[in-house]
Short mmCIF file of C-alpha atoms in Angstrom, two decimals:
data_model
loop_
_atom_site.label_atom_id
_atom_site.label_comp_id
_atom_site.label_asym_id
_atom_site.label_seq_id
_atom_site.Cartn_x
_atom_site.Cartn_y
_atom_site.Cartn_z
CA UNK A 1 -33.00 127.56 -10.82
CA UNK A 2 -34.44 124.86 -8.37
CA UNK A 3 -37.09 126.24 -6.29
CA UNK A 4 -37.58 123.62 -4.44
CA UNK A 5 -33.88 123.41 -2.79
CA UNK A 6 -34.96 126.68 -1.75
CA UNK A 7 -35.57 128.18 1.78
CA UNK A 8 -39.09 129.25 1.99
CA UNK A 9 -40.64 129.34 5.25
CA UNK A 10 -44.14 129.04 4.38
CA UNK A 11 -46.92 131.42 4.59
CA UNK A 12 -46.36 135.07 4.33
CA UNK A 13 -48.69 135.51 7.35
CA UNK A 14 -50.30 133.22 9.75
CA UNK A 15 -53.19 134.16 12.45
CA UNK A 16 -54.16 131.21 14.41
CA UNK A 17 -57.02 131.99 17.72
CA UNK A 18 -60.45 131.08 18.98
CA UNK A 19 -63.29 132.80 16.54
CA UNK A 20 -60.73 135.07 14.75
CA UNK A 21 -62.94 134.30 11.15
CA UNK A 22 -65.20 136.46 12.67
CA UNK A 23 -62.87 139.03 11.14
CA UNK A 24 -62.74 137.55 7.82
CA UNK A 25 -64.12 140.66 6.27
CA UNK A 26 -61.07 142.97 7.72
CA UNK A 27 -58.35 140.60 5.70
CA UNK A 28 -60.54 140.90 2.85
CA UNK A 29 -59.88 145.07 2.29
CA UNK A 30 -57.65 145.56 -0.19
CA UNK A 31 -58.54 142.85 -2.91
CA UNK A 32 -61.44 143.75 -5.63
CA UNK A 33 -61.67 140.57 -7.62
CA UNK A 34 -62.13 137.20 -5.26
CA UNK A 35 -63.12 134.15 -6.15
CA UNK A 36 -63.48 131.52 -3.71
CA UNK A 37 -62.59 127.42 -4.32
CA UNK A 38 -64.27 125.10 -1.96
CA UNK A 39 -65.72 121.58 -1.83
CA UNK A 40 -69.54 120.65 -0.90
CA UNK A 41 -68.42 119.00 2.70
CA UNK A 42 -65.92 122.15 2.95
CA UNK A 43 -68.66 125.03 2.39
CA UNK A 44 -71.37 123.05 4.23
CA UNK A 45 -69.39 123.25 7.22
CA UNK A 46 -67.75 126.87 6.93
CA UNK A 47 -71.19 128.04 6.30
CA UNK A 48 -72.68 126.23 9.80
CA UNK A 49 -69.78 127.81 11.27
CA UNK A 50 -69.65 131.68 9.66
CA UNK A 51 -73.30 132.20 9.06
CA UNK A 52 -73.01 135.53 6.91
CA UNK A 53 -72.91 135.09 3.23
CA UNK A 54 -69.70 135.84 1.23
CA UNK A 55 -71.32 137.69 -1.92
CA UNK A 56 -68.44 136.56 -4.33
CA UNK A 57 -67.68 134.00 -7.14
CA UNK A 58 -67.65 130.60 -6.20
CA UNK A 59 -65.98 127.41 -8.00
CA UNK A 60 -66.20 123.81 -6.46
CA UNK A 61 -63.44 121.38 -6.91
CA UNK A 62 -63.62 117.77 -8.15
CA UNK A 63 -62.09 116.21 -5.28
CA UNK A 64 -58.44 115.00 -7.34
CA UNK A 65 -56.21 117.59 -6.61
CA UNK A 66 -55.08 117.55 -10.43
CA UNK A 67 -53.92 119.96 -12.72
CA UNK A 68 -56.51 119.11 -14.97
CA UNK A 69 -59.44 120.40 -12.74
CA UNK A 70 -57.51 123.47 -11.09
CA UNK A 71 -56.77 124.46 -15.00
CA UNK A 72 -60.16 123.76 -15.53
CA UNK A 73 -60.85 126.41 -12.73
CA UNK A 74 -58.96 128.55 -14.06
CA UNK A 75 -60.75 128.48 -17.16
CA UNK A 76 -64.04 129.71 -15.72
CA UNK A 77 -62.35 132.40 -13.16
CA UNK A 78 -60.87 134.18 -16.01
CA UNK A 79 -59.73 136.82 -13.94
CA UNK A 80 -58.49 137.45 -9.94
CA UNK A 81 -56.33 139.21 -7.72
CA UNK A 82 -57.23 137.00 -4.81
CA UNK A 83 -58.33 133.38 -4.32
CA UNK A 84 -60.07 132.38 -1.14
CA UNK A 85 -59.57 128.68 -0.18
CA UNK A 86 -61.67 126.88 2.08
CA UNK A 87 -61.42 123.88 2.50
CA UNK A 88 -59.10 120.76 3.76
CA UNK A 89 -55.67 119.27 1.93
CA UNK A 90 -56.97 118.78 -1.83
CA UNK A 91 -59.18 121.85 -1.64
CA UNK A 92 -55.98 123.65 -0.78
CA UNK A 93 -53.59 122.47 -3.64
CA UNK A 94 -56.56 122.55 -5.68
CA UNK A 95 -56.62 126.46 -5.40
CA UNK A 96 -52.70 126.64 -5.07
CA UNK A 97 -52.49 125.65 -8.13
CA UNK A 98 -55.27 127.98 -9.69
CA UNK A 99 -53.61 130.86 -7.94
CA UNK A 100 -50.79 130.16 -9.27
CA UNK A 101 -52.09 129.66 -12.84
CA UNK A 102 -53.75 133.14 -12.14
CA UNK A 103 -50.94 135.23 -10.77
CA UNK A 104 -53.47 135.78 -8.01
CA UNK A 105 -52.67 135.81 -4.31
CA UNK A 106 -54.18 133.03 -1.71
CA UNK A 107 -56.16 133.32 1.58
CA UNK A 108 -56.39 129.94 3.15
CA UNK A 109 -59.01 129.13 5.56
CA UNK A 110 -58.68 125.52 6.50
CA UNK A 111 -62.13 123.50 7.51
CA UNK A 112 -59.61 120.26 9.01
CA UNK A 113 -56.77 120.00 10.79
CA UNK A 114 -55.01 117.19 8.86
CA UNK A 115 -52.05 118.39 6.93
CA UNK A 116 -49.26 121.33 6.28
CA UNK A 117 -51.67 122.21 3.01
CA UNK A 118 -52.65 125.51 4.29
CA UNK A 119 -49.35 126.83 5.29
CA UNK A 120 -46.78 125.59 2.38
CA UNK A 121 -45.92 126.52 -1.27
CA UNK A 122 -46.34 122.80 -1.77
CA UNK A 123 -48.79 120.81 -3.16
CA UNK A 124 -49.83 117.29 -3.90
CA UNK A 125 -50.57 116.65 -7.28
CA UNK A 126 -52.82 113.64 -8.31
CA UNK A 127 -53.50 112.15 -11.85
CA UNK A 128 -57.43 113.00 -12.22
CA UNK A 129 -58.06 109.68 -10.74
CA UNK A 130 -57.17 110.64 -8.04
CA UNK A 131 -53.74 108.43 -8.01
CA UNK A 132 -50.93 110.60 -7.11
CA UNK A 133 -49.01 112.24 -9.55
CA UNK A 134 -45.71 114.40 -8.06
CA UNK A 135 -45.02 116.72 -5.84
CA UNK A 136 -45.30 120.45 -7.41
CA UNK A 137 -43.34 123.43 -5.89
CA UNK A 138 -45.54 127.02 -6.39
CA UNK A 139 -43.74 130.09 -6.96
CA UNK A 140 -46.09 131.94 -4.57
CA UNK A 141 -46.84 130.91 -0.41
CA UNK A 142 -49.95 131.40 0.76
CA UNK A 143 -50.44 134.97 1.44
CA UNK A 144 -52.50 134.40 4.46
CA UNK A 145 -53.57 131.63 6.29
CA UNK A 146 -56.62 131.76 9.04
CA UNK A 147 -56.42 128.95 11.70
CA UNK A 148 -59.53 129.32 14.10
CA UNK A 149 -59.23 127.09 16.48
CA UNK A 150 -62.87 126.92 17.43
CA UNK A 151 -64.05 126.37 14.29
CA UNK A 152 -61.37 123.61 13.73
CA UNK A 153 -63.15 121.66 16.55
CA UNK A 154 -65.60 119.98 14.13
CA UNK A 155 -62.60 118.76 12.33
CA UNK A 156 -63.45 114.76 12.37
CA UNK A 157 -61.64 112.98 14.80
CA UNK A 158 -60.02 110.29 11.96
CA UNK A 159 -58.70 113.40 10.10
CA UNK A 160 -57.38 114.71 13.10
CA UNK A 161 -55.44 111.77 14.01
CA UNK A 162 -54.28 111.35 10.35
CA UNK A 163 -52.91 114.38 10.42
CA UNK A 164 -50.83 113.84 13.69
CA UNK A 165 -49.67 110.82 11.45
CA UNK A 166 -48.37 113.03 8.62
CA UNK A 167 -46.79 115.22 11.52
CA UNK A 168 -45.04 112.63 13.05
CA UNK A 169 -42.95 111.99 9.95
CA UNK A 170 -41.60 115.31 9.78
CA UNK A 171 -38.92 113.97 12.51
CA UNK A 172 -38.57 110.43 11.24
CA UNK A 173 -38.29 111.76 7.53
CA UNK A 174 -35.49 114.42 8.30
CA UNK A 175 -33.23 112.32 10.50
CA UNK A 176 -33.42 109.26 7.91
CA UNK A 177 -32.54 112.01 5.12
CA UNK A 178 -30.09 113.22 7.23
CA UNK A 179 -28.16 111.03 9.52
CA UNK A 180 -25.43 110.28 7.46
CA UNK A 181 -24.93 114.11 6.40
CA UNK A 182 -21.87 115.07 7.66
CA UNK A 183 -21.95 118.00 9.97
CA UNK A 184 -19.97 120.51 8.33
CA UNK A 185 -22.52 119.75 5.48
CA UNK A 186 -25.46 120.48 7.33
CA UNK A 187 -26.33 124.24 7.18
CA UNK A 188 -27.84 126.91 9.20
CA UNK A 189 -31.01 126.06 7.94
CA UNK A 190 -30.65 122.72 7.30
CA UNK A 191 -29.99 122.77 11.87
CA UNK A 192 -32.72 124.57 11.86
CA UNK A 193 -35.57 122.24 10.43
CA UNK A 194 -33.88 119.36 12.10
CA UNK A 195 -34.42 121.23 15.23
CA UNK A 196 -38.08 122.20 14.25
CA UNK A 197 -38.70 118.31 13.16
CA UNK A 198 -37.43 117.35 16.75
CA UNK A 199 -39.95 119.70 18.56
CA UNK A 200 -42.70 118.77 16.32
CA UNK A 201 -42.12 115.26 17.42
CA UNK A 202 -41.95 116.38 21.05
CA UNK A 203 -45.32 118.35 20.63
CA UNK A 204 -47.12 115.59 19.10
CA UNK A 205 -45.61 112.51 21.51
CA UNK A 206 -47.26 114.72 25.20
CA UNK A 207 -49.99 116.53 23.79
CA UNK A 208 -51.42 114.52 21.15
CA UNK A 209 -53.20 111.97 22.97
CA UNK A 210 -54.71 114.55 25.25
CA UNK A 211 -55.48 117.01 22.33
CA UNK A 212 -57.46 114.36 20.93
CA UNK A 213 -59.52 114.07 23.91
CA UNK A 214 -60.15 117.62 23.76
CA UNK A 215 -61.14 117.33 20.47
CA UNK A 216 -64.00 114.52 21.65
CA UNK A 217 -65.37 117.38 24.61
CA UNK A 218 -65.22 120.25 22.21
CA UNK A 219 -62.49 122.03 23.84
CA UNK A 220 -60.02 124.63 22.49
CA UNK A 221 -57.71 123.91 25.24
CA UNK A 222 -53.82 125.29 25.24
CA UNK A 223 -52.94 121.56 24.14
CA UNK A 224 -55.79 121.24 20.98
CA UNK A 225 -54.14 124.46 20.00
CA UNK A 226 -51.18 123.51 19.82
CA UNK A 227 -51.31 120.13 18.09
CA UNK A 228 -53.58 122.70 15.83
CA UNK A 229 -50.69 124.58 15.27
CA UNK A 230 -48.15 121.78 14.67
CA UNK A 231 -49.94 120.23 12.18
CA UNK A 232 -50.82 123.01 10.10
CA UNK A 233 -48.01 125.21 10.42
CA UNK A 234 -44.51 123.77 12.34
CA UNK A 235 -44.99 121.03 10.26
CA UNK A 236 -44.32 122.71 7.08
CA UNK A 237 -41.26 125.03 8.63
CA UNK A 238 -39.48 121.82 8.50
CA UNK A 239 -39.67 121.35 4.51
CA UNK A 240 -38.87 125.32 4.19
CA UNK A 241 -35.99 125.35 6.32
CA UNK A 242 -34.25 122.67 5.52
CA UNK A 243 -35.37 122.19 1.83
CA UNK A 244 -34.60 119.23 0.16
CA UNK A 245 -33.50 117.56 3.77
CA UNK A 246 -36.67 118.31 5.25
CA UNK A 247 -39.18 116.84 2.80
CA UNK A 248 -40.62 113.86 2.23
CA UNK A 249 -38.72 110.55 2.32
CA UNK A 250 -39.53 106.85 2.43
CA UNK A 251 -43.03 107.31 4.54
CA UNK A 252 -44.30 109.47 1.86
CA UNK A 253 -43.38 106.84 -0.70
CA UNK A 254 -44.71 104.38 1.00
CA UNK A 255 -47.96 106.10 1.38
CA UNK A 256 -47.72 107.28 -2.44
CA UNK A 257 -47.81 103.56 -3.24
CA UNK A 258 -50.45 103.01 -1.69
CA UNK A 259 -52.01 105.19 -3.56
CA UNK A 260 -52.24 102.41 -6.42
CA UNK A 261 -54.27 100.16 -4.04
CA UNK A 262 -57.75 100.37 -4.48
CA UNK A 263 -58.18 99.11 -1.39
CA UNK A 264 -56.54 102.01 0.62
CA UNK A 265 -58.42 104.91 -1.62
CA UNK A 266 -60.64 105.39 0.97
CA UNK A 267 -57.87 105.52 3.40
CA UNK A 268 -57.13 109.05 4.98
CA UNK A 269 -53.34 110.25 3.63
CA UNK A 270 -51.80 110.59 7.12
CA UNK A 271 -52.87 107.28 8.50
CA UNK A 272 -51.29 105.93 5.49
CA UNK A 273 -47.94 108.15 5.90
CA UNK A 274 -47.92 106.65 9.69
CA UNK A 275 -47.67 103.35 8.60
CA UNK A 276 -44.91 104.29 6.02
CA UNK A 277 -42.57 105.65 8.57
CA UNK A 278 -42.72 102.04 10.06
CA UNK A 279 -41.47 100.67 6.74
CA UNK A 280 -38.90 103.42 7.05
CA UNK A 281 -38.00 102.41 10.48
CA UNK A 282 -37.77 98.81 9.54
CA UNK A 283 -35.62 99.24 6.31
CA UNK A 284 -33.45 100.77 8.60
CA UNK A 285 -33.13 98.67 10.98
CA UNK A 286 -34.64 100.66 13.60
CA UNK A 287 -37.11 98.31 15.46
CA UNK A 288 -36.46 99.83 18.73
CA UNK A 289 -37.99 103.30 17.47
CA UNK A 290 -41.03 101.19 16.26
CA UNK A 291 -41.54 99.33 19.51
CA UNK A 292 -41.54 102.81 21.12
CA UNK A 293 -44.16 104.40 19.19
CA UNK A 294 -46.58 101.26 19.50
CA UNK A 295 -48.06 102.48 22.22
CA UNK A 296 -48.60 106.28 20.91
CA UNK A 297 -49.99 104.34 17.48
CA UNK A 298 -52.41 102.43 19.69
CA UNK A 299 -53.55 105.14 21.96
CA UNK A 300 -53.97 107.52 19.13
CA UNK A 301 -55.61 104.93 16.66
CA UNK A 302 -52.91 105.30 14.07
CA UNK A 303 -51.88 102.25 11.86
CA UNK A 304 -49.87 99.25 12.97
CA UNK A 305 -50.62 96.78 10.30
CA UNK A 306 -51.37 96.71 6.89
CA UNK A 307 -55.83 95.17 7.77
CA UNK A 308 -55.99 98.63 9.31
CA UNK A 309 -55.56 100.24 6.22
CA UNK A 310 -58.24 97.97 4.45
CA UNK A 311 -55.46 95.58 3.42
CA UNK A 312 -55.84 91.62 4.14
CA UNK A 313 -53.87 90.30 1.34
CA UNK A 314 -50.28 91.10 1.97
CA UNK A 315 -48.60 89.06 -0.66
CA UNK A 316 -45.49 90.38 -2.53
CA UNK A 317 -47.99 89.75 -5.71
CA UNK A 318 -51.00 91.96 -4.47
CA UNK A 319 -48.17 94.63 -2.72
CA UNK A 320 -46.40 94.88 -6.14
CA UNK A 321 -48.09 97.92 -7.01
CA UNK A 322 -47.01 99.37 -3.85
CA UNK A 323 -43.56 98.76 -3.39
CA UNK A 324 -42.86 99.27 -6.77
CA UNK A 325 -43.32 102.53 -6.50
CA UNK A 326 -41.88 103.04 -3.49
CA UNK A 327 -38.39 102.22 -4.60
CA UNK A 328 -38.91 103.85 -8.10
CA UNK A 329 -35.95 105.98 -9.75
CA UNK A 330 -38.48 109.32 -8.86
CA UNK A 331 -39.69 108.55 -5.32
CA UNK A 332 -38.56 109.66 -1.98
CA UNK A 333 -37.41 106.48 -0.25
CA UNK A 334 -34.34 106.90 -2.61
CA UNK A 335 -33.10 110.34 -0.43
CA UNK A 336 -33.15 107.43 2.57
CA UNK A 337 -31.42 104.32 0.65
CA UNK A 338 -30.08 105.47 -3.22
CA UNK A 339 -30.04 101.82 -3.52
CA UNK A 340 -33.50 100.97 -2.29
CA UNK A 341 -35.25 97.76 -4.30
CA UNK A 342 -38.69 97.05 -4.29
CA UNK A 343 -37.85 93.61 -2.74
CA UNK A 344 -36.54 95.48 0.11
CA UNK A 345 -39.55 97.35 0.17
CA UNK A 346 -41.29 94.06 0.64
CA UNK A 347 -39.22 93.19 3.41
CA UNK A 348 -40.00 95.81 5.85
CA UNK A 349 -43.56 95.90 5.46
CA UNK A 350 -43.09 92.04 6.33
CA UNK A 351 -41.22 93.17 9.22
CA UNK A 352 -43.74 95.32 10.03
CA UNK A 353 -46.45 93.01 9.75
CA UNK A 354 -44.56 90.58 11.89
CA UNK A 355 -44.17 92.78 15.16
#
């Protein structure tokens, strides 16, 4: 069995509105032992937001997103039938994981709009230092996740834009995995999160930039909701759908690399992705496609170079770490070019750096 070649949708419900935590308590019925997972940042701001107490068991993460700390969790839950999750990307996996560990069900309620976390059976896993690790594959979707849009407005505007950058790649990702499948290889499914990449990229290329500014007035407009709504949910219909062709692919491993930079740390994970789907791009020899989203990069404060990442030395020797990885025997970019060489890595940030 290889459950992560399988098709799985994402969560097995998803509510997304204006002030619909205010019914937090109704999707609560049902479930006697709940333990909640959160960060500091996460249950400072849930707690401006909610302003009634929830009078059950809570556990802060450590901020990695490791095995180590959600077992950890685990460890002083004991015992659950449901795990509430508030928080952003790491939170999430954090208490995937833990759920998982617990044979416990999962209520997300995301604080950011950033990433596909809340929505997927996927997670991110990081070594406890917070370098990443794999890609792990839970057994169990989220059983609910509650998108309130309203609430989502304090979502930092860098974390909003990062996570149109992880968005974005959904379409770039799938057609470089996919462009030299032959057609009468390419199942229903497989049509179907190419299709559902292609909107996604559609969404986020006419309502981004304005979705952004409604972000800046504090407006739930039709267009903040549905970049909302991209992000954290189309986005990960593309993975379930079409499986292994509708994962991650040489932006991922570009960002993973940069993972081993402790320069970029601080960097947020879809500003990072962006820039990887420009390596992408320029490994394939796609330069017009770059040209065309300079403008949307600019306008949406996305990365174009390597300085905007908190990266001035671009030699192969300081990169090493980087594109090492990238073209390693393990990592995505491999699903793009089997043949892929961390020299060629190299290359096409170079290209990159030179537009």
């Amino acid at each position: 069995m290889d459950i992560s070649t399988e098709v799985r949708p994402g969560a097995n419900r998803y509510v997304s509105g204006e002030g619909i935590l205010q019914d937090l308590p109704s999707y609560l019925v049902g479930f006697k032992k709940i333990s909640i997972i959160t960060g500091e940042k996460s249950a400072e701001a849930f707690k401006q937001y909610y302003r009634k107490e929830l009078d059950y068991p809570t556990y802060r993460y450590d901020g990695s997103s490791s095995q180590e700390n959600a077992l950890e969790l685990t460890a002083k839950i004991e015992e659950a039938e449901l795990i509430l999750a508030i928080g952003a990307g790491r939170v999430i996996d954090t208490a995937k994981m833990a759920a998982e560990a617990l044979n416990a069900e999962l209520i997300v309620v995301p604080t950011l709009i950033s990433n596909c976390a809340p929505f997927t059976p996927i997670v991110a896993v990081y070594h406890p230092d917070r370098t990443f690790k794999a890609i792990g594959y839970m057994k169990r979707a989220p059983f609910l996740t509650l998108v309130d849009s309203k609430f989502l407005l304090a979502t930092p505007k860098d974390y909003f834009v990062a996570g149109i950058g992880d968005t974005l790649a959904k379409w770039y990702e799938i057609e470089g995995l996919t462009r030299n499948l032959p057609d009468e290889q390419k199942s229903a499914y497989v049509r179907l999160g190419i299709a559902s990449a292609k909107a996604i990229q559609e969404i986020l290329l006419n309502d981004a930039i304005p979705a952004i500014q409604d972000l800046e007035a504090q407006k739930a407009t039709p267009a903040f909701s549905r970049i909302t709504d991209t992000i954290i949910g189309l986005a990960g219909e593309t993975g379930g759908f079409a499986a292994s062709f509708g994962r991650s692919a040489g932006a991922h491993a570009v960002h993973d690399g940069l993972s081993y930079l402790a320069a970029a740390h601080e960097q947020l994970h879809g500003k990072k992705v962006a820039y990887g789907i420009l390596v992408q791009l320029a490994h394939t020899n796609d330069l017009r496609e770059i040209n065309k989203l300079k403008t949307f990069y600019q306008a949406t404060g996305l990365p174009l170079k390597l300085k905007e990442l908190n990266i001035s030395d671009t030699s192969k020797e300081n990169l090493a770490p980087v594109i090492n990885h990238a073209a390693s025997a393990n990592e995505t970019f491999r699903l793009v070019d089997p043949q892929i060489t961390a020299d060629q890595v190299y290359q096409a940030i170079k290209t990159v750096e030179s537009l």
